[in-house]
């Protein structure tokens, strides 16, 4: 609906009419009758030119004091445009008469919003870059994990024969100490045990 057409009544004197000299609409519009401090009868009439494309449901209206009444002017869709005519406003059963030149114009078509192809290509390229960055990030994490992986130290396998010999030496020393009650033999067995433990510690470093 188009903007409203304001009409002020009984503002300066009884039956006074104050409104615009001209008005333009692209569709149906309301006439707002703003009344002053005295009740009034108002008659609205469209001339032949406007009546071809518009109509008023009721022509005669009573407006109470200090009130506003809205009267709709229904404009038909389609038909010839522009159409120019006059709206007649009469108060007090002919005491005052005023005219408004009304133009029913063609509605302004809404402009379609076009999307620039370069913006679409840029959005696609940004999406591809984001996917590549995620892949690179995932691949980088896997590479870092692989680079940080350490294979078990092979020194244990290389030193296995020495460890076996040390165990045998411990067994011999323990057997000698158990078969002999000599303190010297026991001390020697303890010395061998200490040597084997120290050698094992140095090999495992």
PDB file of N, CA and C in Angstrom, residues 76-158:
ATOM      1  N   UNK A  76      -7.054  -0.599  -8.534  1.00  0.00           N
ATOM      2  CA  UNK A  76      -6.979  -1.886  -9.198  1.00  0.00           C
ATOM      3  C   UNK A  76      -5.576  -2.132  -9.742  1.00  0.00           C
ATOM      4  N   UNK A  77      -5.164  -3.408  -9.715  1.00  0.00           N
ATOM      5  CA  UNK A  77      -3.879  -3.774 -10.303  1.00  0.00           C
ATOM      6  C   UNK A  77      -4.004  -3.855 -11.819  1.00  0.00           C
ATOM      7  N   UNK A  78      -2.911  -3.520 -12.483  1.00  0.00           N
ATOM      8  CA  UNK A  78      -2.932  -3.541 -13.943  1.00  0.00           C
ATOM      9  C   UNK A  78      -3.631  -2.315 -14.502  1.00  0.00           C
ATOM     10  N   UNK A  79      -3.900  -2.355 -15.785  1.00  0.00           N
ATOM     11  CA  UNK A  79      -4.551  -1.224 -16.428  1.00  0.00           C
ATOM     12  C   UNK A  79      -3.545  -0.174 -16.867  1.00  0.00           C
ATOM     13  N   UNK A  80      -4.037   0.887 -17.481  1.00  0.00           N
ATOM     14  CA  UNK A  80      -3.135   1.930 -17.992  1.00  0.00           C
ATOM     15  C   UNK A  80      -2.493   2.712 -16.853  1.00  0.00           C
ATOM     16  N   UNK A  81      -1.261   3.094 -17.065  1.00  0.00           N
ATOM     17  CA  UNK A  81      -0.517   3.914 -16.110  1.00  0.00           C
ATOM     18  C   UNK A  81       0.356   4.896 -16.908  1.00  0.00           C
ATOM     19  N   UNK A  82       0.553   6.116 -16.450  1.00  0.00           N
ATOM     20  CA  UNK A  82      -0.084   6.733 -15.275  1.00  0.00           C
ATOM     21  C   UNK A  82      -1.496   7.222 -15.566  1.00  0.00           C
ATOM     22  N   UNK A  83      -2.245   7.394 -14.477  1.00  0.00           N
ATOM     23  CA  UNK A  83      -3.599   7.933 -14.561  1.00  0.00           C
ATOM     24  C   UNK A  83      -3.673   9.141 -13.639  1.00  0.00           C
ATOM     25  N   UNK A  84      -4.145  10.244 -14.178  1.00  0.00           N
ATOM     26  CA  UNK A  84      -4.249  11.476 -13.394  1.00  0.00           C
ATOM     27  C   UNK A  84      -5.706  11.893 -13.270  1.00  0.00           C
ATOM     28  N   UNK A  85      -6.071  12.279 -12.055  1.00  0.00           N
ATOM     29  CA  UNK A  85      -7.436  12.738 -11.825  1.00  0.00           C
ATOM     30  C   UNK A  85      -7.507  13.547 -10.552  1.00  0.00           C
ATOM     31  N   UNK A  86      -8.734  13.773 -10.066  1.00  0.00           N
ATOM     32  CA  UNK A  86      -8.918  14.599  -8.876  1.00  0.00           C
ATOM     33  C   UNK A  86      -9.795  13.885  -7.857  1.00  0.00           C
ATOM     34  N   UNK A  87      -9.386  14.056  -6.596  1.00  0.00           N
ATOM     35  CA  UNK A  87     -10.181  13.603  -5.455  1.00  0.00           C
ATOM     36  C   UNK A  87     -10.853  14.831  -4.853  1.00  0.00           C
ATOM     37  N   UNK A  88     -12.189  14.803  -4.821  1.00  0.00           N
ATOM     38  CA  UNK A  88     -12.932  15.941  -4.260  1.00  0.00           C
ATOM     39  C   UNK A  88     -13.263  15.656  -2.801  1.00  0.00           C
ATOM     40  N   UNK A  89     -13.036  16.654  -1.939  1.00  0.00           N
ATOM     41  CA  UNK A  89     -13.309  16.554  -0.508  1.00  0.00           C
ATOM     42  C   UNK A  89     -14.316  17.650  -0.158  1.00  0.00           C
ATOM     43  N   UNK A  90     -15.457  17.246   0.396  1.00  0.00           N
ATOM     44  CA  UNK A  90     -16.530  18.195   0.731  1.00  0.00           C
ATOM     45  C   UNK A  90     -16.874  18.023   2.202  1.00  0.00           C
ATOM     46  N   UNK A  91     -16.985  19.152   2.942  1.00  0.00           N
ATOM     47  CA  UNK A  91     -17.378  19.105   4.355  1.00  0.00           C
ATOM     48  C   UNK A  91     -18.652  19.919   4.564  1.00  0.00           C
ATOM     49  N   UNK A  92     -19.371  19.563   5.634  1.00  0.00           N
ATOM     50  CA  UNK A  92     -20.564  20.333   6.012  1.00  0.00           C
ATOM     51  C   UNK A  92     -21.614  20.357   4.947  1.00  0.00           C
ATOM     52  N   UNK A  93     -21.784  19.239   4.210  1.00  0.00           N
ATOM     53  CA  UNK A  93     -22.819  19.136   3.175  1.00  0.00           C
ATOM     54  C   UNK A  93     -22.689  20.262   2.142  1.00  0.00           C
ATOM     55  N   UNK A  94     -21.444  20.555   1.760  1.00  0.00           N
ATOM     56  CA  UNK A  94     -21.193  21.544   0.718  1.00  0.00           C
ATOM     57  C   UNK A  94     -20.693  22.876   1.235  1.00  0.00           C
ATOM     58  N   UNK A  95     -20.475  23.000   2.548  1.00  0.00           N
ATOM     59  CA  UNK A  95     -20.000  24.271   3.089  1.00  0.00           C
ATOM     60  C   UNK A  95     -18.595  24.585   2.589  1.00  0.00           C
ATOM     61  N   UNK A  96     -17.737  23.574   2.509  1.00  0.00           N
ATOM     62  CA  UNK A  96     -16.378  23.760   1.999  1.00  0.00           C
ATOM     63  C   UNK A  96     -16.062  22.626   1.018  1.00  0.00           C
ATOM     64  N   UNK A  97     -15.268  22.939  -0.025  1.00  0.00           N
ATOM     65  CA  UNK A  97     -14.863  21.948  -1.019  1.00  0.00           C
ATOM     66  C   UNK A  97     -13.398  22.177  -1.381  1.00  0.00           C
ATOM     67  N   UNK A  98     -12.663  21.081  -1.483  1.00  0.00           N
ATOM     68  CA  UNK A  98     -11.250  21.169  -1.881  1.00  0.00           C
ATOM     69  C   UNK A  98     -10.957  19.986  -2.812  1.00  0.00           C
ATOM     70  N   UNK A  99      -9.891  20.137  -3.607  1.00  0.00           N
ATOM     71  CA  UNK A  99      -9.512  19.101  -4.569  1.00  0.00           C
ATOM     72  C   UNK A  99      -8.039  18.738  -4.402  1.00  0.00           C
ATOM     73  N   UNK A 100      -7.760  17.464  -4.611  1.00  0.00           N
ATOM     74  CA  UNK A 100      -6.380  16.978  -4.604  1.00  0.00           C
ATOM     75  C   UNK A 100      -6.117  16.309  -5.954  1.00  0.00           C
ATOM     76  N   UNK A 101      -5.062  16.749  -6.642  1.00  0.00           N
ATOM     77  CA  UNK A 101      -4.676  16.118  -7.908  1.00  0.00           C
ATOM     78  C   UNK A 101      -3.939  14.818  -7.593  1.00  0.00           C
ATOM     79  N   UNK A 102      -4.514  13.700  -8.004  1.00  0.00           N
ATOM     80  CA  UNK A 102      -3.966  12.382  -7.686  1.00  0.00           C
ATOM     81  C   UNK A 102      -3.432  11.740  -8.964  1.00  0.00           C
ATOM     82  N   UNK A 103      -2.219  11.200  -8.868  1.00  0.00           N
ATOM     83  CA  UNK A 103      -1.602  10.470  -9.978  1.00  0.00           C
ATOM     84  C   UNK A 103      -1.365   9.038  -9.545  1.00  0.00           C
ATOM     85  N   UNK A 104      -1.926   8.104 -10.313  1.00  0.00           N
ATOM     86  CA  UNK A 104      -1.667   6.685 -10.075  1.00  0.00           C
ATOM     87  C   UNK A 104      -0.570   6.270 -11.049  1.00  0.00           C
ATOM     88  N   UNK A 105       0.615   6.033 -10.538  1.00  0.00           N
ATOM     89  CA  UNK A 105       1.789   5.767 -11.372  1.00  0.00           C
ATOM     90  C   UNK A 105       2.089   4.271 -11.418  1.00  0.00           C
ATOM     91  N   UNK A 106       2.960   3.917 -12.340  1.00  0.00           N
ATOM     92  CA  UNK A 106       3.395   2.525 -12.477  1.00  0.00           C
ATOM     93  C   UNK A 106       4.315   2.172 -11.313  1.00  0.00           C
ATOM     94  N   UNK A 107       4.106   1.026 -10.671  1.00  0.00           N
ATOM     95  CA  UNK A 107       5.003   0.636  -9.572  1.00  0.00           C
ATOM     96  C   UNK A 107       6.437   0.494 -10.060  1.00  0.00           C
ATOM     97  N   UNK A 108       7.368   0.893  -9.228  1.00  0.00           N
ATOM     98  CA  UNK A 108       8.775   0.773  -9.569  1.00  0.00           C
ATOM     99  C   UNK A 108       9.187  -0.680  -9.401  1.00  0.00           C
ATOM    100  N   UNK A 109       9.674  -1.344 -10.467  1.00  0.00           N
ATOM    101  CA  UNK A 109      10.065  -2.762 -10.330  1.00  0.00           C
ATOM    102  C   UNK A 109      11.277  -2.895  -9.429  1.00  0.00           C
ATOM    103  N   UNK A 110      11.274  -3.969  -8.654  1.00  0.00           N
ATOM    104  CA  UNK A 110      12.410  -4.229  -7.786  1.00  0.00           C
ATOM    105  C   UNK A 110      13.575  -4.750  -8.608  1.00  0.00           C
ATOM    106  N   UNK A 111      14.744  -4.178  -8.349  1.00  0.00           N
ATOM    107  CA  UNK A 111      15.928  -4.586  -9.082  1.00  0.00           C
ATOM    108  C   UNK A 111      16.437  -5.916  -8.558  1.00  0.00           C
ATOM    109  N   UNK A 112      16.692  -6.822  -9.506  1.00  0.00           N
ATOM    110  CA  UNK A 112      17.227  -8.128  -9.127  1.00  0.00           C
ATOM    111  C   UNK A 112      18.685  -7.990  -8.728  1.00  0.00           C
ATOM    112  N   UNK A 113      19.074  -8.672  -7.680  1.00  0.00           N
ATOM    113  CA  UNK A 113      20.456  -8.635  -7.197  1.00  0.00           C
ATOM    114  C   UNK A 113      21.255  -9.681  -7.949  1.00  0.00           C
ATOM    115  N   UNK A 114      22.254  -9.224  -8.707  1.00  0.00           N
ATOM    116  CA  UNK A 114      23.109 -10.136  -9.471  1.00  0.00           C
ATOM    117  C   UNK A 114      24.392 -10.394  -8.701  1.00  0.00           C
ATOM    118  N   UNK A 115      24.816 -11.641  -8.747  1.00  0.00           N
ATOM    119  CA  UNK A 115      26.040 -12.044  -8.068  1.00  0.00           C
ATOM    120  C   UNK A 115      27.180 -12.050  -9.066  1.00  0.00           C
ATOM    121  N   UNK A 116      28.247 -11.332  -8.734  1.00  0.00           N
ATOM    122  CA  UNK A 116      29.411 -11.277  -9.599  1.00  0.00           C
ATOM    123  C   UNK A 116      30.072 -12.646  -9.677  1.00  0.00           C
ATOM    124  N   UNK A 117      30.371 -13.100 -10.925  1.00  0.00           N
ATOM    125  CA  UNK A 117      30.992 -14.409 -11.097  1.00  0.00           C
ATOM    126  C   UNK A 117      32.361 -14.468 -10.443  1.00  0.00           C
ATOM    127  N   UNK A 118      33.066 -13.345 -10.418  1.00  0.00           N
ATOM    128  CA  UNK A 118      34.400 -13.347  -9.794  1.00  0.00           C
ATOM    129  C   UNK A 118      34.296 -13.617  -8.301  1.00  0.00           C
ATOM    130  N   UNK A 119      33.198 -13.130  -7.666  1.00  0.00           N
ATOM    131  CA  UNK A 119      33.023 -13.402  -6.242  1.00  0.00           C
ATOM    132  C   UNK A 119      32.782 -14.881  -6.003  1.00  0.00           C
ATOM    133  N   UNK A 120      32.010 -15.526  -6.909  1.00  0.00           N
ATOM    134  CA  UNK A 120      31.751 -16.951  -6.763  1.00  0.00           C
ATOM    135  C   UNK A 120      33.034 -17.751  -6.936  1.00  0.00           C
ATOM    136  N   UNK A 121      33.868 -17.359  -7.955  1.00  0.00           N
ATOM    137  CA  UNK A 121      35.133 -18.059  -8.164  1.00  0.00           C
ATOM    138  C   UNK A 121      36.056 -17.877  -6.970  1.00  0.00           C
ATOM    139  N   UNK A 122      36.057 -16.669  -6.395  1.00  0.00           N
ATOM    140  CA  UNK A 122      36.908 -16.407  -5.245  1.00  0.00           C
ATOM    141  C   UNK A 122      36.472 -17.236  -4.047  1.00  0.00           C
ATOM    142  N   UNK A 123      35.145 -17.378  -3.860  1.00  0.00           N
ATOM    143  CA  UNK A 123      34.646 -18.184  -2.748  1.00  0.00           C
ATOM    144  C   UNK A 123      35.035 -19.646  -2.926  1.00  0.00           C
ATOM    145  N   UNK A 124      34.958 -20.146  -4.192  1.00  0.00           N
ATOM    146  CA  UNK A 124      35.340 -21.544  -4.438  1.00  0.00           C
ATOM    147  C   UNK A 124      36.823 -21.754  -4.174  1.00  0.00           C
ATOM    148  N   UNK A 125      37.662 -20.791  -4.615  1.00  0.00           N
ATOM    149  CA  UNK A 125      39.097 -20.931  -4.402  1.00  0.00           C
ATOM    150  C   UNK A 125      39.443 -20.869  -2.921  1.00  0.00           C
ATOM    151  N   UNK A 126      38.740 -20.027  -2.168  1.00  0.00           N
ATOM    152  CA  UNK A 126      38.987 -19.958  -0.721  1.00  0.00           C
ATOM    153  C   UNK A 126      38.624 -21.277  -0.049  1.00  0.00           C
ATOM    154  N   UNK A 127      37.522 -21.898  -0.506  1.00  0.00           N
ATOM    155  CA  UNK A 127      37.135 -23.175   0.078  1.00  0.00           C
ATOM    156  C   UNK A 127      38.174 -24.246  -0.220  1.00  0.00           C
ATOM    157  N   UNK A 128      38.716 -24.250  -1.467  1.00  0.00           N
ATOM    158  CA  UNK A 128      39.748 -25.225  -1.816  1.00  0.00           C
ATOM    159  C   UNK A 128      41.010 -25.001  -0.995  1.00  0.00           C
ATOM    160  N   UNK A 129      41.386 -23.735  -0.790  1.00  0.00           N
ATOM    161  CA  UNK A 129      42.576 -23.440   0.021  1.00  0.00           C
ATOM    162  C   UNK A 129      42.404 -23.933   1.444  1.00  0.00           C
ATOM    163  N   UNK A 130      41.180 -23.757   1.996  1.00  0.00           N
ATOM    164  CA  UNK A 130      40.934 -24.225   3.358  1.00  0.00           C
ATOM    165  C   UNK A 130      41.067 -25.738   3.449  1.00  0.00           C
ATOM    166  N   UNK A 131      40.555 -26.458   2.416  1.00  0.00           N
ATOM    167  CA  UNK A 131      40.659 -27.916   2.419  1.00  0.00           C
ATOM    168  C   UNK A 131      42.118 -28.353   2.318  1.00  0.00           C
ATOM    169  N   UNK A 132      42.899 -27.652   1.453  1.00  0.00           N
ATOM    170  CA  UNK A 132      44.319 -27.990   1.317  1.00  0.00           C
ATOM    171  C   UNK A 132      45.068 -27.750   2.614  1.00  0.00           C
ATOM    172  N   UNK A 133      44.730 -26.652   3.304  1.00  0.00           N
ATOM    173  CA  UNK A 133      45.410 -26.357   4.568  1.00  0.00           C
ATOM    174  C   UNK A 133      45.110 -27.423   5.614  1.00  0.00           C
ATOM    175  N   UNK A 134      43.859 -27.904   5.616  1.00  0.00           N
ATOM    176  CA  UNK A 134      43.516 -28.952   6.584  1.00  0.00           C
ATOM    177  C   UNK A 134      44.267 -30.238   6.270  1.00  0.00           C
ATOM    178  N   UNK A 135      44.375 -30.553   4.945  1.00  0.00           N
ATOM    179  CA  UNK A 135      45.107 -31.765   4.580  1.00  0.00           C
ATOM    180  C   UNK A 135      46.581 -31.631   4.960  1.00  0.00           C
ATOM    181  N   UNK A 136      47.164 -30.457   4.672  1.00  0.00           N
ATOM    182  CA  UNK A 136      48.579 -30.231   5.012  1.00  0.00           C
ATOM    183  C   UNK A 136      48.786 -30.334   6.513  1.00  0.00           C
ATOM    184  N   UNK A 137      47.830 -29.806   7.252  1.00  0.00           N
ATOM    185  CA  UNK A 137      47.962 -29.844   8.709  1.00  0.00           C
ATOM    186  C   UNK A 137      47.943 -31.277   9.208  1.00  0.00           C
ATOM    187  N   UNK A 138      46.985 -32.069   8.666  1.00  0.00           N
ATOM    188  CA  UNK A 138      46.900 -33.469   9.083  1.00  0.00           C
ATOM    189  C   UNK A 138      48.143 -34.229   8.674  1.00  0.00           C
ATOM    190  N   UNK A 139      48.620 -33.990   7.435  1.00  0.00           N
ATOM    191  CA  UNK A 139      49.827 -34.673   6.977  1.00  0.00           C
ATOM    192  C   UNK A 139      51.038 -34.273   7.769  1.00  0.00           C
ATOM    193  N   UNK A 140      51.131 -32.981   8.135  1.00  0.00           N
ATOM    194  CA  UNK A 140      52.270 -32.514   8.932  1.00  0.00           C
ATOM    195  C   UNK A 140      52.297 -33.153  10.287  1.00  0.00           C
ATOM    196  N   UNK A 141      51.117 -33.343  10.887  1.00  0.00           N
ATOM    197  CA  UNK A 141      51.069 -33.980  12.197  1.00  0.00           C
ATOM    198  C   UNK A 141      51.555 -35.419  12.120  1.00  0.00           C
ATOM    199  N   UNK A 142      51.157 -36.119  11.034  1.00  0.00           N
ATOM    200  CA  UNK A 142      51.589 -37.499  10.898  1.00  0.00           C
ATOM    201  C   UNK A 142      53.084 -37.577  10.672  1.00  0.00           C
ATOM    202  N   UNK A 143      53.637 -36.616   9.871  1.00  0.00           N
ATOM    203  CA  UNK A 143      55.081 -36.615   9.634  1.00  0.00           C
ATOM    204  C   UNK A 143      55.835 -36.356  10.921  1.00  0.00           C
ATOM    205  N   UNK A 144      55.289 -35.399  11.733  1.00  0.00           N
ATOM    206  CA  UNK A 144      55.971 -35.096  12.995  1.00  0.00           C
ATOM    207  C   UNK A 144      55.952 -36.302  13.913  1.00  0.00           C
ATOM    208  N   UNK A 145      54.780 -36.996  13.916  1.00  0.00           N
ATOM    209  CA  UNK A 145      54.706 -38.177  14.773  1.00  0.00           C
ATOM    210  C   UNK A 145      55.691 -39.236  14.324  1.00  0.00           C
ATOM    211  N   UNK A 146      55.829 -39.372  12.960  1.00  0.00           N
ATOM    212  CA  UNK A 146      56.762 -40.378  12.445  1.00  0.00           C
ATOM    213  C   UNK A 146      58.199 -39.998  12.758  1.00  0.00           C
ATOM    214  N   UNK A 147      58.497 -38.680  12.645  1.00  0.00           N
ATOM    215  CA  UNK A 147      59.876 -38.252  12.897  1.00  0.00           C
ATOM    216  C   UNK A 147      60.240 -38.387  14.371  1.00  0.00           C
ATOM    217  N   UNK A 148      59.201 -38.219  15.246  1.00  0.00           N
ATOM    218  CA  UNK A 148      59.483 -38.344  16.675  1.00  0.00           C
ATOM    219  C   UNK A 148      59.517 -39.786  17.154  1.00  0.00           C
ATOM    220  N   UNK A 149      59.142 -40.747  16.292  1.00  0.00           N
ATOM    221  CA  UNK A 149      59.142 -42.151  16.695  1.00  0.00           C
ATOM    222  C   UNK A 149      60.578 -42.664  16.752  1.00  0.00           C
ATOM    223  N   UNK A 150      60.926 -43.314  17.831  1.00  0.00           N
ATOM    224  CA  UNK A 150      62.272 -43.844  18.022  1.00  0.00           C
ATOM    225  C   UNK A 150      62.217 -45.360  18.068  1.00  0.00           C
ATOM    226  N   UNK A 151      63.084 -45.983  17.262  1.00  0.00           N
ATOM    227  CA  UNK A 151      63.167 -47.431  17.264  1.00  0.00           C
ATOM    228  C   UNK A 151      63.883 -47.892  18.537  1.00  0.00           C
ATOM    229  N   UNK A 152      63.544 -49.067  19.018  1.00  0.00           N
ATOM    230  CA  UNK A 152      64.199 -49.569  20.234  1.00  0.00           C
ATOM    231  C   UNK A 152      65.706 -49.650  20.043  1.00  0.00           C
ATOM    232  N   UNK A 153      66.366 -49.359  21.082  1.00  0.00           N
ATOM    233  CA  UNK A 153      67.824 -49.392  21.060  1.00  0.00           C
ATOM    234  C   UNK A 153      68.310 -50.833  20.830  1.00  0.00           C
ATOM    235  N   UNK A 154      69.205 -51.007  19.841  1.00  0.00           N
ATOM    236  CA  UNK A 154      69.709 -52.336  19.490  1.00  0.00           C
ATOM    237  C   UNK A 154      70.916 -52.747  20.318  1.00  0.00           C
ATOM    238  N   UNK A 155      71.303 -51.871  21.243  1.00  0.00           N
ATOM    239  CA  UNK A 155      72.501 -52.192  22.034  1.00  0.00           C
ATOM    240  C   UNK A 155      72.269 -53.412  22.923  1.00  0.00           C
ATOM    241  N   UNK A 156      71.000 -53.636  23.332  1.00  0.00           N
ATOM    242  CA  UNK A 156      70.724 -54.797  24.183  1.00  0.00           C
ATOM    243  C   UNK A 156      71.026 -56.084  23.429  1.00  0.00           C
ATOM    244  N   UNK A 157      70.582 -56.119  22.130  1.00  0.00           N
ATOM    245  CA  UNK A 157      70.824 -57.333  21.347  1.00  0.00           C
ATOM    246  C   UNK A 157      72.315 -57.528  21.054  1.00  0.00           C
ATOM    247  N   UNK A 158      72.985 -56.428  20.802  1.00  0.00           N
ATOM    248  CA  UNK A 158      74.426 -56.552  20.522  1.00  0.00           C
ATOM    249  C   UNK A 158      75.191 -57.047  21.750  1.00  0.00           C
TER     250      UNK A 158
END
